[in-house]
Coordinates of C-alpha atoms and ligand atoms in Angstrom, one line a residue:
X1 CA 0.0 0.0 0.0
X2 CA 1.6 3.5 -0.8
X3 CA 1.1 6.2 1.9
X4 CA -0.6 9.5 0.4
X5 CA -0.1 12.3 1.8
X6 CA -2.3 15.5 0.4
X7 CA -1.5 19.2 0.4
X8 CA -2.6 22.6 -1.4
X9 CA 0.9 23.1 -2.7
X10 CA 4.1 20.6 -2.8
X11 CA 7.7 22.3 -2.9
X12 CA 10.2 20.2 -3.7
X13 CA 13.6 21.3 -3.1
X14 CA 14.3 22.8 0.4
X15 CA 17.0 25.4 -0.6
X16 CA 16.7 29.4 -0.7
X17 CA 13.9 29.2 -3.3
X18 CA 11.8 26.6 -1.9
X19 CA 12.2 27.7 1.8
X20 CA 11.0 31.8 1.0
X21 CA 8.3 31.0 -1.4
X22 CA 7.1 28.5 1.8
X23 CA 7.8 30.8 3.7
X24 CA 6.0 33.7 1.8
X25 CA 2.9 31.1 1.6
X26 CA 2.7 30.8 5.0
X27 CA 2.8 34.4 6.1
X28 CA 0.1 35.8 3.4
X29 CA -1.6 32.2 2.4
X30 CA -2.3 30.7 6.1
X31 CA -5.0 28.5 4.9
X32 CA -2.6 26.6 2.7
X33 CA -1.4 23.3 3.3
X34 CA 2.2 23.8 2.1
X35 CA 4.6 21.0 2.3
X36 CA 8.5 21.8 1.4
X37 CA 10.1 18.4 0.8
X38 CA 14.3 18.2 1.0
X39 CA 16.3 15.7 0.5
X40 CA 19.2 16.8 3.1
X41 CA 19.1 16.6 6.5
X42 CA 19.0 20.9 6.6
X43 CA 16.8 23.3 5.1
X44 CA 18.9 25.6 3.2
X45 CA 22.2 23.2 2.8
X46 CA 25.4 25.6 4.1
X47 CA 25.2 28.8 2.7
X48 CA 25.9 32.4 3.5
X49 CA 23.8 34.6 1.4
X50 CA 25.0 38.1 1.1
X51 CA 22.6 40.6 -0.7
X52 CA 22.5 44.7 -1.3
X53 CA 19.7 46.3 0.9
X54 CA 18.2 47.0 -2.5
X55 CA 18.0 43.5 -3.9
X56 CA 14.7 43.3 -2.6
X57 CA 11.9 45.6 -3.6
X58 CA 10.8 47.8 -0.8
X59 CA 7.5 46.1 -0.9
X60 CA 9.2 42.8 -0.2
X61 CA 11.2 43.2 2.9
X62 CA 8.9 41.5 5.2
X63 CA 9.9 37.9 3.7
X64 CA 14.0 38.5 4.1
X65 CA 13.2 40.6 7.6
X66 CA 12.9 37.5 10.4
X67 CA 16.1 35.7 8.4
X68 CA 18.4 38.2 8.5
X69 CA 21.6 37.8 10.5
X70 CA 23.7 40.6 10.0
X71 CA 23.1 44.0 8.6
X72 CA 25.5 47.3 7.6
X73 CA 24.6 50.5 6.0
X74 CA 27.0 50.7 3.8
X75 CA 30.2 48.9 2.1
X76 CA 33.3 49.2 0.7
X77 CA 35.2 48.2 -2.8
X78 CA 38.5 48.1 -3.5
X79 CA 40.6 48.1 -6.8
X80 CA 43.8 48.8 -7.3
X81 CA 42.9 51.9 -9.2
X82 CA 40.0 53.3 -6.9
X83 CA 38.3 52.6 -3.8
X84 CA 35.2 53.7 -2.9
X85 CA 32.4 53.2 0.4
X86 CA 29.4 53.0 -0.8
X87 CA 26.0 54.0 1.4
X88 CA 23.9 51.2 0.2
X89 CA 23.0 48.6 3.0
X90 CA 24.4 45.0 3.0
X91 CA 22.9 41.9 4.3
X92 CA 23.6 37.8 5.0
X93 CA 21.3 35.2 5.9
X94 CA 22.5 32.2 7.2
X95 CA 21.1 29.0 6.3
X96 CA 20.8 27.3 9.8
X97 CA 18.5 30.7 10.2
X98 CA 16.2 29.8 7.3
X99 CA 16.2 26.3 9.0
X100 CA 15.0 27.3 12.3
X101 CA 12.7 29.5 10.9
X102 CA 11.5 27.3 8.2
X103 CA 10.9 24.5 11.2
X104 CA 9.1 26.9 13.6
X105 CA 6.6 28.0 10.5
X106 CA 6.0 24.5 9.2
X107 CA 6.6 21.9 11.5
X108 CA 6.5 18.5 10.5
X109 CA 5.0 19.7 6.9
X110 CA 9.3 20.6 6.7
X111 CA 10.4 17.3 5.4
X112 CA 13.9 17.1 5.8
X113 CA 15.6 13.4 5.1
X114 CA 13.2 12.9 2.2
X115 CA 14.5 12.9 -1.4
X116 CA 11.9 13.0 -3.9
X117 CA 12.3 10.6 -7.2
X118 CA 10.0 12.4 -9.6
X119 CA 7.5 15.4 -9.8
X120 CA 4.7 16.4 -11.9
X121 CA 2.0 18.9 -11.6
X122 CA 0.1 17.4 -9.3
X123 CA 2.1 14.7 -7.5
X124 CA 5.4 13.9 -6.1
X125 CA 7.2 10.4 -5.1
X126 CA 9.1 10.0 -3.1
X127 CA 12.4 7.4 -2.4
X128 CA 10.7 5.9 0.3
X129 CA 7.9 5.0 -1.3
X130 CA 5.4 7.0 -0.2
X131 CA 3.6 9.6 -2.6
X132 CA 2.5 13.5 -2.3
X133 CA -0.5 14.7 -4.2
X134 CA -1.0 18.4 -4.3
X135 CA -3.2 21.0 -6.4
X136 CA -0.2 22.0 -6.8
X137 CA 3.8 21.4 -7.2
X138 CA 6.5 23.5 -7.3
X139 CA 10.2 21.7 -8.3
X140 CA 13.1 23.7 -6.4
X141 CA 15.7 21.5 -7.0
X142 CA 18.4 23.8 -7.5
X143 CA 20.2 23.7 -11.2
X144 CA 18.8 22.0 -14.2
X145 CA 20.6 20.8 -16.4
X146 CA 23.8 23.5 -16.8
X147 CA 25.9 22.0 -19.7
X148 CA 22.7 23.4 -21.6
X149 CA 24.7 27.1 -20.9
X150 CA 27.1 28.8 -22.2
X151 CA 29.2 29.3 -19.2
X152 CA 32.0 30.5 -17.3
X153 CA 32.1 30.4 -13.2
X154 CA 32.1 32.6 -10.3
X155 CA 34.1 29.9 -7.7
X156 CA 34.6 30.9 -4.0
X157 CA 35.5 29.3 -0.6
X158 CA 34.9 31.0 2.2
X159 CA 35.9 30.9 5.8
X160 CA 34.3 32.4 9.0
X161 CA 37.3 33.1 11.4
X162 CA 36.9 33.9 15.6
X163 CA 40.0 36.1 15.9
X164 CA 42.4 36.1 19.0
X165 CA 42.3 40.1 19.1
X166 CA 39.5 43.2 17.4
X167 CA 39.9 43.3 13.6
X168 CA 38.7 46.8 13.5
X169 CA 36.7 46.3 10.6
X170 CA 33.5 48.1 10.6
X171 CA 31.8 47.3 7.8
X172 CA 32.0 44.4 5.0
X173 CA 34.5 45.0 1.7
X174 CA 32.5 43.4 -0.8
X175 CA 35.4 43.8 -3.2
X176 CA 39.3 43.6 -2.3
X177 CA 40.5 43.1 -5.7
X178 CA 44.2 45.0 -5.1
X179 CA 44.9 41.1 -4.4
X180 CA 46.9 39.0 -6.8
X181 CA 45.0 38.1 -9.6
X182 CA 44.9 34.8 -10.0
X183 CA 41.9 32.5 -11.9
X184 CA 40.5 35.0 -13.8
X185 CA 39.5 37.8 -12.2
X186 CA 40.2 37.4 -8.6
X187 CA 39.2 39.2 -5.3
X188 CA 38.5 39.0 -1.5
X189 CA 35.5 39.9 0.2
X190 CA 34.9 40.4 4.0
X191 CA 32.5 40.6 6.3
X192 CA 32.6 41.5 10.2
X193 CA 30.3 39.9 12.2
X194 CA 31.4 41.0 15.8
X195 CA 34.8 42.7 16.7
X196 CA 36.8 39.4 16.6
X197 CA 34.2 37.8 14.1
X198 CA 34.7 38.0 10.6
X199 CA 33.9 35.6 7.0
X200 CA 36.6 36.0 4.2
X201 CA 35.9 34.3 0.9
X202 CA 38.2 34.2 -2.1
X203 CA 36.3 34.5 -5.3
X204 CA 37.7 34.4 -9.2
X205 CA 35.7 34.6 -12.1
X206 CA 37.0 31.4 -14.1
X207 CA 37.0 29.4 -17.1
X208 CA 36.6 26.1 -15.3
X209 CA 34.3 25.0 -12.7
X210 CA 36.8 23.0 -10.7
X211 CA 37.4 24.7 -7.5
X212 CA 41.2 23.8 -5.7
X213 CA 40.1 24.6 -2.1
X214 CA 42.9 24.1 -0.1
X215 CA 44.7 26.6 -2.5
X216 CA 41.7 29.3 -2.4
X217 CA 41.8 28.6 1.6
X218 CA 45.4 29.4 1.5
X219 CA 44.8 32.0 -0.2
X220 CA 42.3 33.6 2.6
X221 CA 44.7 32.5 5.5
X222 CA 47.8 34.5 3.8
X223 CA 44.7 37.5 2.8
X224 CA 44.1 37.3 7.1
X225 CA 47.8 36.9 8.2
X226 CA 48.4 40.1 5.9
X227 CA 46.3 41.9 7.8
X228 CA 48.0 41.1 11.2
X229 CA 44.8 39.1 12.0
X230 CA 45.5 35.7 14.4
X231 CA 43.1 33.6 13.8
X232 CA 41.8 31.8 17.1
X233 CA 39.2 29.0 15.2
X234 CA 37.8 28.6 11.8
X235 CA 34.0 28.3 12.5
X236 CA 32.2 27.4 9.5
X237 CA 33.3 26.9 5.5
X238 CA 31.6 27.1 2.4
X239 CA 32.3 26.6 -1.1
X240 CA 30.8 27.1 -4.1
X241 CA 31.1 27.6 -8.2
X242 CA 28.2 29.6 -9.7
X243 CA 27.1 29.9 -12.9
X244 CA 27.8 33.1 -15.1
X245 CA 25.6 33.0 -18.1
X246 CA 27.2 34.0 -21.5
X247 CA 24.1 32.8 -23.7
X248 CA 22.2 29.3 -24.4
X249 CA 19.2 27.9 -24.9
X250 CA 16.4 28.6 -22.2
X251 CA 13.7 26.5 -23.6
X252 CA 16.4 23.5 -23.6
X253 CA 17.4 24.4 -20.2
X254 CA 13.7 24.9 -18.3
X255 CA 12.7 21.7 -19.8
X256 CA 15.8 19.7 -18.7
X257 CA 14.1 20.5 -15.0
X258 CA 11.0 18.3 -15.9
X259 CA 8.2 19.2 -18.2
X260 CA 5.2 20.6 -17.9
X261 CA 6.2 20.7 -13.7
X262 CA 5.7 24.7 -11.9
X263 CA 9.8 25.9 -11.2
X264 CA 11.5 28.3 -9.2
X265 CA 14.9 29.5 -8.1
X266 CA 18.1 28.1 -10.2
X267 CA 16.1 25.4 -11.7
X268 CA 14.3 28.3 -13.4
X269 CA 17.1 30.1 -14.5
X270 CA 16.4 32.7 -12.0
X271 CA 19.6 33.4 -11.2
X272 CA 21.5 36.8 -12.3
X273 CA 23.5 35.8 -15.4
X274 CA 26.6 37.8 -14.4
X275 CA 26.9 37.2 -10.8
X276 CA 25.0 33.5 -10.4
X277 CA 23.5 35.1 -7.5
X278 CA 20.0 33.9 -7.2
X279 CA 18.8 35.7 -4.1
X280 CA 17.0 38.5 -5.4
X281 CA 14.9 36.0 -7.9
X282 CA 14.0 33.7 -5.2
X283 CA 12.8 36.7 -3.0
X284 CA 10.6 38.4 -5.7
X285 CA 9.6 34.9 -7.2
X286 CA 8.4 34.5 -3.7
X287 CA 6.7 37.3 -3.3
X288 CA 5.2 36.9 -6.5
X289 CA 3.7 33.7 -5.0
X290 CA 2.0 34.3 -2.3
X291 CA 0.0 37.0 -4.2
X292 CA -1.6 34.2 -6.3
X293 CA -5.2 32.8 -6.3
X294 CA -5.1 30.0 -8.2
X295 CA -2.5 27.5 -6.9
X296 CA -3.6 24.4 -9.4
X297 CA -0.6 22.7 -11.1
X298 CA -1.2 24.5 -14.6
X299 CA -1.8 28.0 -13.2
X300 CA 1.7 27.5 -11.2
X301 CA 3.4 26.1 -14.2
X302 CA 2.4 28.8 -16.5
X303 CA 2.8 31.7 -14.4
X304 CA 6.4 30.6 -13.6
X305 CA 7.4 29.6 -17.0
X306 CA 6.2 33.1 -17.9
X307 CA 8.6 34.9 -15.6
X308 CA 11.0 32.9 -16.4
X309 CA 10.9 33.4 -20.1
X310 CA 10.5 37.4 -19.6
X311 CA 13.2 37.6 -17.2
X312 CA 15.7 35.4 -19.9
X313 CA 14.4 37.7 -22.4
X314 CA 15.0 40.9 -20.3
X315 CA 18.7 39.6 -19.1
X316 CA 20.5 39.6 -22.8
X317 CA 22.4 43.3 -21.3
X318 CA 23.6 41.0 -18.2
X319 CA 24.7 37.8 -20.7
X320 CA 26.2 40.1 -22.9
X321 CA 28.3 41.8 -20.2
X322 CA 29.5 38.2 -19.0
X323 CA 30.8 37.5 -22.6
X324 CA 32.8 41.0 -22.1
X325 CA 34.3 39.7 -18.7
X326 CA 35.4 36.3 -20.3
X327 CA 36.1 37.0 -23.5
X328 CA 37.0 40.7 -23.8
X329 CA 40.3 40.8 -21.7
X330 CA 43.4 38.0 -20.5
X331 CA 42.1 36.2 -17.2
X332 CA 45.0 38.6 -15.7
X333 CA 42.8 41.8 -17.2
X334 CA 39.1 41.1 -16.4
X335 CA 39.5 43.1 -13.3
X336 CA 39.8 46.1 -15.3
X337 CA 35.5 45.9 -16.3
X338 CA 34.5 45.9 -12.5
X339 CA 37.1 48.6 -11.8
X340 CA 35.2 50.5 -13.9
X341 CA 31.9 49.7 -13.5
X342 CA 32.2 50.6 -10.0
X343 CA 32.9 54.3 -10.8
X344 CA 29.4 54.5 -11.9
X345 CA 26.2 55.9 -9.4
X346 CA 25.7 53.9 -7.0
X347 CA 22.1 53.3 -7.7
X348 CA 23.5 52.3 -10.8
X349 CA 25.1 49.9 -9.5
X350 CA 22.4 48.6 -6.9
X351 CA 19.7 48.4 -10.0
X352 CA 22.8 45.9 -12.0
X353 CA 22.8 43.4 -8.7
X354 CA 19.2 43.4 -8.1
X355 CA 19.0 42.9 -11.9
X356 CA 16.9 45.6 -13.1
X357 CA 19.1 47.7 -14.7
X358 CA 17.3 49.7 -17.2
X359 CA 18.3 51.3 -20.8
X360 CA 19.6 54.3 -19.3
X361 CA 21.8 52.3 -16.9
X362 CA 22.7 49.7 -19.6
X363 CA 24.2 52.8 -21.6
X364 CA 25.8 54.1 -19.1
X365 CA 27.6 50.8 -18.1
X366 CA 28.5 50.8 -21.7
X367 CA 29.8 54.4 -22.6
X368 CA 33.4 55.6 -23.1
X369 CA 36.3 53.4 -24.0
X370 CA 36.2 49.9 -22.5
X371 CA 39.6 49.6 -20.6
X372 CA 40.2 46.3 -22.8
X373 CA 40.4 46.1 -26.3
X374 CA 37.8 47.2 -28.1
X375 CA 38.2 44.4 -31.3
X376 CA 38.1 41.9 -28.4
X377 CA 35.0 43.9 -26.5
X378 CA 32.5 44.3 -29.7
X379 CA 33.2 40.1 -30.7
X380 CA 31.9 39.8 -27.2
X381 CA 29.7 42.3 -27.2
X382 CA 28.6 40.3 -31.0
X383 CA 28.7 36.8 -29.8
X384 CA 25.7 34.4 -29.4
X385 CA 22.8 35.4 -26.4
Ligands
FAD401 C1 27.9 28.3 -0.9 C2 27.1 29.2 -1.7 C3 26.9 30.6 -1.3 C4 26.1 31.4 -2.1 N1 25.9 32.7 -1.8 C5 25.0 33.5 -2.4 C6 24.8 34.8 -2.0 O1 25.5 35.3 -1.1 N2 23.9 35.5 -2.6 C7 23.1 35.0 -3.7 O2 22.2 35.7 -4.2 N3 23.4 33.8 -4.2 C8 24.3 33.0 -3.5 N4 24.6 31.7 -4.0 C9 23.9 31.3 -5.2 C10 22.4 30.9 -5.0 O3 21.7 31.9 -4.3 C11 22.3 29.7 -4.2 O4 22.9 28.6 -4.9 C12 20.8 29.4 -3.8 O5 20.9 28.5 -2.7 C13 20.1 28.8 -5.0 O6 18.8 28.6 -4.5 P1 17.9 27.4 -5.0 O7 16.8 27.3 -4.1 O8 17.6 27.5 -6.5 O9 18.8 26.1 -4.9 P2 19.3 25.4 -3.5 O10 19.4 26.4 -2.5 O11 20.6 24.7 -3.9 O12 18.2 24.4 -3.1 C14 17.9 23.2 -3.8 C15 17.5 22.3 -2.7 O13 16.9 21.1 -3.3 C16 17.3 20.0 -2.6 N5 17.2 18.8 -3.5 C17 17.9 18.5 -4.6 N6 17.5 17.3 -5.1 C18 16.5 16.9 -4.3 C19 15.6 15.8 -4.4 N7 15.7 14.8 -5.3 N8 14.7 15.7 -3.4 C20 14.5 16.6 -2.4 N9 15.3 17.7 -2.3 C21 16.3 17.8 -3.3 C22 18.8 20.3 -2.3 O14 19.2 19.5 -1.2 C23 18.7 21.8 -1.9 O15 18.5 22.0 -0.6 C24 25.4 30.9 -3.3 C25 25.6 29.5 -3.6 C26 26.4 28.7 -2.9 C27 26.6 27.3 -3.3

C-alpha cells in the first residue's frame, strides 16, 4: 500500500527558493497546506547569502526581515585603481536561520531526510515509497541541467574566522580586488560579524568549474595573516562555483528541469546571469507567489514559466556583459571591467545586482572606452545570447 499524503501546494527542493516561497505562503496564504520536501538533512544546505539592501523591492522586505543575520549600512570596494564606500545597506542570511525559521513555520509539513524521485503537476514520489499529491507542485531542486549554458564560473570558498584580538573592521569590503590576480579575475571579500568575528571568501571569475580549495583557503589564510589578523578558530566553510551565463538555450534548459512541472529558483534560471546570484529571484519569485489565487498545477506552471521566459528575455544586457568579462580581456585583465563599472552611481550599481538595470543604466555601463580592447569587446559584445 503507498502512503498519500495530500497538500494545497508541494515544494520540492528545500534550498533558498523553496524555503521563501514557503515561507512567503505561509505568512500571506495561512489557509494553505504547504509542504517543502528536502532531501538533506537541513533546510537551506550551508550557505551564507549576502545581498544589497536593494536587492529586494521595498514592498518585499517582510519575507528577508525575520532571516536576516547581519546587517551594515554601507560597504566598501576596493581596486587597485580606486576605492570607494558605498552608502547602500548590505545583508547575510544564514542557512541554519532559514532552517529554524523554516521548522518553527511549518513543523512537520518541513520534510527534511526525504528525497523526492519524480515530480509532476500534481504529484510527487518520493524514495521511500510513499507519494504527495497536491493542487499544486513546485520543483526547487536547484540547477537543471547547466551544460545546456554557455558558461563560465564565479568559484569561491569561504571561511568564517573567531580572531584572538578586534579586527577593526566596521563594515563588509565586498570587493578587495588590489589582491593578486589569479583564476581569472580574482578578489577578496569580508564581512565582520562581531569585533573578533569576521567571514573571508576568495572569489575568481574562471573558465573552469573546478574549485582547488585548499589553494583558495590558502589564499584567505595568507589575505588574514596580511592583515596582522591571528586567527583563534575557523568556525564554519563554504564553497561554491556559480554559474555566469554567457548565452544558451532557455527552452532547452527549463525543460531539462522536468516538463510541464511549476519551477522556481536556479532550476528556473532565476539566477542573475553575471553574478550567479539567485537571491533577489528567489525573493521576488516568492513574493510573486503568495500573491496568487489559483494554486492548481497548470496556473503555477504557466505563471512561472512566464517569468521565467521574460526575465531570460530581459537579461540579454547582463549575458552580454559576461561574454565582455570572459572574452573581452586575458584572465590577468578582467578586473579592469569591474574597476570601472564601479565608478558609476551607485544606484546604478544597486539596480545591476538586483537585476533591473534599465536602458539608461545599460548605456551608461556601456559608454566611453572599455579599458580592454575594443576588437576583443565588440566580438563579445557580437557573440551568441
Ligand atoms: C555556498 C554558496 C553561497 C552562495 N551565496 C550566495 C549569495 O550570497 N547571494 C546570492 O544571491 N546567491 C548565492 N549563492 C547562489 C544561490 O543563491 C544559491 O545557490 C541558492 O541557494 C540557490 O537557490 P535554489 O533554491 O535554487 O537552490 P538550492 O538552495 O541549492 O536548493 C535546492 C534544494 O533542493 C534539494 N534537493 C535537490 N534534489 C532533491 C531531491 N531529489 N529531493 C529533495 N530535495 C532535493 C537540495 O538538497 C537543496 O536544498 C550561493 C551559492 C552557494 C553554493
Amino acid at each position: 500500500m503507498v502512503t498519500v499524503l495530500p497538500c494545497d501546494v508541494a515544494i520540492v527542493g528545500g534550498g533558498l527558493a523553496g524555503g521563501l516561497i514557503a515561507l512567503a505562503l505561509a505568512e500571506r496564504r495561512p489557509a494553505l497546506d504547504v509542504r517543502l520536501i528536502e532531501g538533506g538533512e537541513a533546510i537551506g544546505g550551508n550557505h551564507l547569502w549576502s545581498f544589497y539592501a536593494s536587492d529586494v523591492g521595498v514592498g518585499d522586505e517582510w519575507i528577508v526581515a525575520p532571516l536576516i543575520g547581519h546587517r551594515w549600512p554601507a560597504h566598501r570596494v576596493r581596486f587597485p585603481a580606486h576605492e570607494r564606500l558605498i552608502d547602500t545597506g548590505y545583508r547575510t542570511i544564514e542557512s541554519a536561520r532559514l532552517d529554524a525559521v523554516v521548522r518553527a513555520t511549518l513543523g512537520a509539513k518541513a520534510m527534511t531526510g526525504c528525497k523526492a524521485l519524480a515530480a509532476n503537476q500534481h504529484a510527487v514520489v518520493l524514495a521511500d515509497g510513499r507519494r504527495i499529491e497536491a493542487r499544486g507542485v513546485i520543483d526547487a531542486r536547484g540547477a537543471g541541467d547547466l551544460s545546456l549554458l554557455d558558461l563560465g564560473w564565479r568559484k569561491f570558498v569561504g571561511r568564517e574566522f573567531e580572531l584572538a584580538a578586534p579586527h577593526g573592521a566596521d563594515m563588509p569590503t565586498i570587493i578587495d580586488a588590489t589582491v593578486a590576480q589569479a583564476d581569472g579575475y580574482r578578489f577578496v571579500h569580508t564581512s565582520p560579524f562581531s569585533a573578533t568575528r569576521v567571514f573571508i571568501e576568495d572569489v575568481c571569475y574562471s573558465d573552469t568549474r573546478a574549485i582547488d580549495r585548499d589553494d583558495m583557503a590558502a589564499r584567505i589564510d595568507a589575505y588574514a595573516a596580511d592583515k596582522g589578523w591571528q586567527v583563534k578558530a575557523v568556525l564554519r566553510e563554504q564553497a561554491g562555483a556559480l554559474p555566469v551565463v554567457q548565452g544558451g538555450d532557455f527552452e532547452s534548459y527549463w525543460q531539462s528541469g522536468g516538463h510541464n512541472v511549476a519551477k522556481a529558483g536556479m532550476r528556473a534560471g532565476l539566477f542573475h546571469p553575471t553574478t550567479g546570484d539567485a537571491l533577489p529571484d528567489a525573493v521576488r519569485t516568492a513574493a510573486l507567489i503568495a500573491r496568487q489565487r489559483d494554486y492548481s498545477g497548470a496556473a503555477l506552471h504557466d505563471l512561472l514559466y512566464g517569468v521565467a521566459r521574460r526575465t531570460w528575455e530581459r537579461r540579454r544586457f547582463y549575458r552580454m556583459l559576461a561574454r565582455m568579462l570572459f572574452r573581452a580581456a586575458g584572465p590577468e585583465a578582467r578586473y579592469k571591467l569591474p574597476e570601472r563599472f564601479y565608478r558609476l552611481d551607485p544606484a546604478v550599481v544597486g539596480r545591476f545586482y538586483a537585476g533591473r538595470s534599465t536602458i539608461g543604466d545599460q548605456m551608461r555601463i556601456l559608454t566611453g572606452k572599455p579599458p580592454v580592447s575594443i576588437g576583443r569587446a565588440l566580438t563579445a559584445i557580437l557573440g551568441r545570447t
